[in-house]
XYZ file of C-alpha atoms in Angstrom:
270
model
C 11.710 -24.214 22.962
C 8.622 -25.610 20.348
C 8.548 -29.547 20.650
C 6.057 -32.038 18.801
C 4.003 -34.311 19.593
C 7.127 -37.176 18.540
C 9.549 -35.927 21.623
C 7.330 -37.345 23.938
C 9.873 -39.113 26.146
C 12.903 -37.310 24.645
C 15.581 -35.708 27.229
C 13.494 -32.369 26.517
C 10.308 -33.780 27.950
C 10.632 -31.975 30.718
C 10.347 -28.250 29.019
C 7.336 -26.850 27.573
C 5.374 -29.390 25.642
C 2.764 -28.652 22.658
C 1.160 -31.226 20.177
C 2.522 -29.689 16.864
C 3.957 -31.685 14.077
C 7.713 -32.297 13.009
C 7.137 -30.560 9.975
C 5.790 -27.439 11.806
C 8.658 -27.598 14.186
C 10.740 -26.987 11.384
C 9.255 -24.181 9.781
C 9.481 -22.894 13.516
C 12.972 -23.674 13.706
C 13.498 -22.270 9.506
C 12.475 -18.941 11.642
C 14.767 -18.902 14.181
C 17.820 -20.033 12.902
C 16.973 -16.745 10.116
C 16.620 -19.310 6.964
C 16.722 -16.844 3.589
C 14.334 -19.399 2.076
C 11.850 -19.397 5.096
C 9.855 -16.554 3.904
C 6.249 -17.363 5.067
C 4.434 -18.558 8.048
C 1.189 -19.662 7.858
C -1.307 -21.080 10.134
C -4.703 -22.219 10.595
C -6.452 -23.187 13.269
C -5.499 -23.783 17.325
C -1.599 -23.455 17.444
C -2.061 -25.287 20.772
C 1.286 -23.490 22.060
C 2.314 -22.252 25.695
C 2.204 -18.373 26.382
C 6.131 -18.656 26.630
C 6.249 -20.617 23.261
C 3.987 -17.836 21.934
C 6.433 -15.230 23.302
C 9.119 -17.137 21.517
C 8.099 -17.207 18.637
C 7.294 -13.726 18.132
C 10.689 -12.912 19.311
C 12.213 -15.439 16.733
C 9.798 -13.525 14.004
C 11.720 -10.257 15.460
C 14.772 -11.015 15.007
C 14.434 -12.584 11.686
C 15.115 -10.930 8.274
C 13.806 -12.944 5.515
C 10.220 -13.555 6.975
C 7.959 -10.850 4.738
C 4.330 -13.286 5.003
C 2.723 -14.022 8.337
C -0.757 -15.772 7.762
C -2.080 -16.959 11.639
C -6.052 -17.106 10.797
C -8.786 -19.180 11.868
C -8.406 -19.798 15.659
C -4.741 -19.360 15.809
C -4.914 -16.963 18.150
C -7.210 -15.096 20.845
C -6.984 -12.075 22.896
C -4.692 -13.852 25.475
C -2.184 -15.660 23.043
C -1.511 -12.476 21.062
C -0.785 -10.891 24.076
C 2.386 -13.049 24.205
C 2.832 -13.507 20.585
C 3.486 -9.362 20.498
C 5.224 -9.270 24.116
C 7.608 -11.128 21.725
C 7.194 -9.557 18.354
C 7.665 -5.754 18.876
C 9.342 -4.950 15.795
C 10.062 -6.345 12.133
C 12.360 -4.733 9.443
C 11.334 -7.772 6.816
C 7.153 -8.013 7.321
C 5.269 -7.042 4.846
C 2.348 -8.745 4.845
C -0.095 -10.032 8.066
C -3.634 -11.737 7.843
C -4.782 -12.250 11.564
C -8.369 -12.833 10.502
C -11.150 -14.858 12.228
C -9.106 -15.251 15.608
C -12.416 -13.222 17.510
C -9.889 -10.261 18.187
C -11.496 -7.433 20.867
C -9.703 -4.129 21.420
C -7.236 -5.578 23.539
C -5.762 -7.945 20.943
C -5.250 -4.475 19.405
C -3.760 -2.728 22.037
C -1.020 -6.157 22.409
C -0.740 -5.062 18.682
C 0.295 -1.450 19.019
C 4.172 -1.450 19.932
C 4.596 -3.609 16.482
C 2.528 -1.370 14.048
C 4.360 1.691 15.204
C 7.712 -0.190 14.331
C 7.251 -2.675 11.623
C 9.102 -0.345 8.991
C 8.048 -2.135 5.796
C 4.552 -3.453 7.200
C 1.961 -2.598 4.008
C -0.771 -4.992 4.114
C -2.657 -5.858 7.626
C -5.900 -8.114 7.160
C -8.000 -8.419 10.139
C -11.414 -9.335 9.041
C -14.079 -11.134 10.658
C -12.472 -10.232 14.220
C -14.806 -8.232 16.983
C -12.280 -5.123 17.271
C -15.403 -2.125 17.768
C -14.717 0.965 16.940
C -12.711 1.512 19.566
C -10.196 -1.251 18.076
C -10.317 0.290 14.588
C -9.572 4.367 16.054
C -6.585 2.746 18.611
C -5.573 0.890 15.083
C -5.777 4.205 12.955
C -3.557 6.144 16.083
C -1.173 3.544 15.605
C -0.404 3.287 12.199
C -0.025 6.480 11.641
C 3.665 7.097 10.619
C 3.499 3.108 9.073
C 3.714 2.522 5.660
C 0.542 0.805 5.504
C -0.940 0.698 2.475
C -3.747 -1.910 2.743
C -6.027 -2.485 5.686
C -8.649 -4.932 5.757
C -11.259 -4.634 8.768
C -14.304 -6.240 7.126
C -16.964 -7.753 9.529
C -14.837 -5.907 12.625
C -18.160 -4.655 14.582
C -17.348 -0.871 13.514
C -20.485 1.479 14.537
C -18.087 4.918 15.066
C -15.094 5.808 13.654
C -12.949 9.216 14.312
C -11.249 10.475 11.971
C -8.267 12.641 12.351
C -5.780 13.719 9.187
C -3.272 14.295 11.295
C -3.281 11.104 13.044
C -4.101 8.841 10.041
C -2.066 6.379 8.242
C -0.536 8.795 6.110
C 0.434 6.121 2.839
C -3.588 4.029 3.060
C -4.646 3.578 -0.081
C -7.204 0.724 -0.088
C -9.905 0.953 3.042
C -11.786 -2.068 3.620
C -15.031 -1.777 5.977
C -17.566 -3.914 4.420
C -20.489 -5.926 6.641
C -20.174 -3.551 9.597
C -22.827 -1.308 10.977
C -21.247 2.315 9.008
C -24.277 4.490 9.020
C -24.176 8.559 7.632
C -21.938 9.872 11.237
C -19.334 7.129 10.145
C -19.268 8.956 6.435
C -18.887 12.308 7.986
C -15.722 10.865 9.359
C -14.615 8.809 6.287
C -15.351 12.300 4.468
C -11.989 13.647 6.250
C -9.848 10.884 4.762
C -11.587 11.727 0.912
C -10.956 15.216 1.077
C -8.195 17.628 0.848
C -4.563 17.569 -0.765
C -3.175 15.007 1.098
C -5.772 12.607 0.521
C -4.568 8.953 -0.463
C -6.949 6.318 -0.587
C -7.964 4.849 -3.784
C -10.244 2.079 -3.468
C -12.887 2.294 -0.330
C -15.031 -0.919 0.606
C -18.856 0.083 2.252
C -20.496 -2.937 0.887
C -23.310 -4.155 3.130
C -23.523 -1.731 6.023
C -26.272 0.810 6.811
C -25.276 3.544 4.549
C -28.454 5.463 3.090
C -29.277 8.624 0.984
C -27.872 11.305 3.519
C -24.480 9.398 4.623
C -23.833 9.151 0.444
C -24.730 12.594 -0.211
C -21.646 12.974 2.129
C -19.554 11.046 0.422
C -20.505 12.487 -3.180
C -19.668 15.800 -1.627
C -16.277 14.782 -0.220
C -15.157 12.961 -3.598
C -16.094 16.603 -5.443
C -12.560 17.501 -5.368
C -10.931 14.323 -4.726
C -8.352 13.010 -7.098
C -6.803 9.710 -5.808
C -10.509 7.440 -5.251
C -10.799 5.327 -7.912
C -12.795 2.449 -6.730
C -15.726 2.639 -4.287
C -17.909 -0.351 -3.497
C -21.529 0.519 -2.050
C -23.358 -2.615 -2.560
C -26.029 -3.851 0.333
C -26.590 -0.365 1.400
C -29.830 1.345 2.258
C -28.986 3.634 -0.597
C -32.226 4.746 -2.675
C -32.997 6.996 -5.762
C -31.836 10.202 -3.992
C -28.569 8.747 -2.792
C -27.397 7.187 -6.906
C -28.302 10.759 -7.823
C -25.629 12.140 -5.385
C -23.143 10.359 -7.359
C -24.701 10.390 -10.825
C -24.152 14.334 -10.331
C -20.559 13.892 -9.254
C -19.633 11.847 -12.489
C -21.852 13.404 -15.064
C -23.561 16.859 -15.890
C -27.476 15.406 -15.296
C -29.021 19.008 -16.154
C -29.711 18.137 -19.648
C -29.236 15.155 -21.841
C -27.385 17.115 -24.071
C -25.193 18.010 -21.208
C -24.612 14.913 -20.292
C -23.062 13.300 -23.555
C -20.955 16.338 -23.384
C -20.111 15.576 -20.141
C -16.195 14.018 -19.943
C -17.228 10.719 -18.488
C -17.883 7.079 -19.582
C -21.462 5.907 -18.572
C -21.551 1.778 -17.817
């Protein structure tokens, strides 16, 4: 079970020992004794637990029903402690909301990740920026959530060069995308294209900022948002975007034929 760093010498010194405080211990225990007013874990930096602490804990988080916030950022974890954390925590009815950012995350935290996001029935927010998950972390993550009713999925600074894109194995409730300060060039926006365009389409607000976007990969995305009717917000800052590329979406927003035409045109220029 989780000790601190004040049962040094207790009759449970000789079980698993890890230098947390009392305090923390208590928010552990909040969790596992299923405390209605325990309804947020957060954490920063080293958690400095055993693999089989790890595993308990997640299995505590399991099994509770009040916990809807788990914040573990900063170092908390790595690719081997989440592996127990989610040996442990392999479902959640109450979650909605996690932020496992800056913990230097690979593909295989992902894959430790994968029976939980297929399970976690009320899971809508999942924040795991500035984490080193590839593209093949961010496709295994897009598998997985498919049937989840994510609605808000943060992978800024992730190390994303590729991404496929499949409707029919996409999160099917995503409506804000976040990719920002990763290396999206015009083959990634032939594959965001799929998740702009058809009927079905969901997303509303779509974060490119900083990546290597130019004219030809947002003449794809103009064309995709022709017909689209959910995108509301779409952040291209930092690109390589020129003249050619604005004009793509100029077009899409206003009739640029004629000035005439375009103070006719049923739009708001700002």
């Amino acid at each position: 079970m989780y000790s601190s760093s004040s049962s040094e010498g207790s009759e449970d010194n000789d079980e698993s020992f890890c230098s947390i405080s009392t305090a923390e211990v208590y928010e552990f225990h909040n969790i596992k004794e299923n405390d209605p007013d325990t309804t947020m874990l957060s954490w920063s930096g080293d958690m400095n637990m055993t693999d089989e602490e790890s595993e308990e804990l997640g299995r505590d988080i399991a099994n509770n029903t009040h916990l809807k916030n788990v914040h573990l950022i900063g170092g908390a974890l790595n690719d081997h402690k989440i592996s127990f954390f989610f040996r442990g925590l392999q479902r959640s009815a109450s979650i909605t909301t996690m932020h496992l950012y800056e913990n230097g995350l690979s593909v295989a935290a992902v894959q430790s990740m994968v029976p939980f996001l297929q399970s976690a029935d009320n899971l809508r927010v999942l924040v795991l920026a500035n984490n080193n998950i590839k593209s093949e972390g961010f496709n295994m993550l897009l598998r997985a959530l498919r049937d989840s009713p994510i609605e808000i999925l943060n992978c800024d600074n992730c190390g994303i060069e590729a991404i496929e894109i499949d409707n029919n194995y996409s999160p099917k409730h995503l409506t804000t995308l976040r990719l920002s300060d990763n290396r999206i060039n015009v083959d990634v926006c032939r594959g965001l294209a799929k998740l702009l365009q058809g009927r079905n389409a969901t997303l509303s607000t779509l974060w490119l900022q900083n990546n290597r976007i130019d004219d030809d990969g947002a003449g794809i995305l103009a064309d995709a948002l022709r017909n689209n009717t959910s995108l509301t917000i779409l952040f291209l800052k930092d690109n390589l975007i020129a003249i050619e590329g604005a004009k793509s979406f100029l077009q899409l927003v206003n009739d640029v034929s004629s000035i005439k035409a375009t103070l006719q045109s049923n739009h708001t220029l700002t």
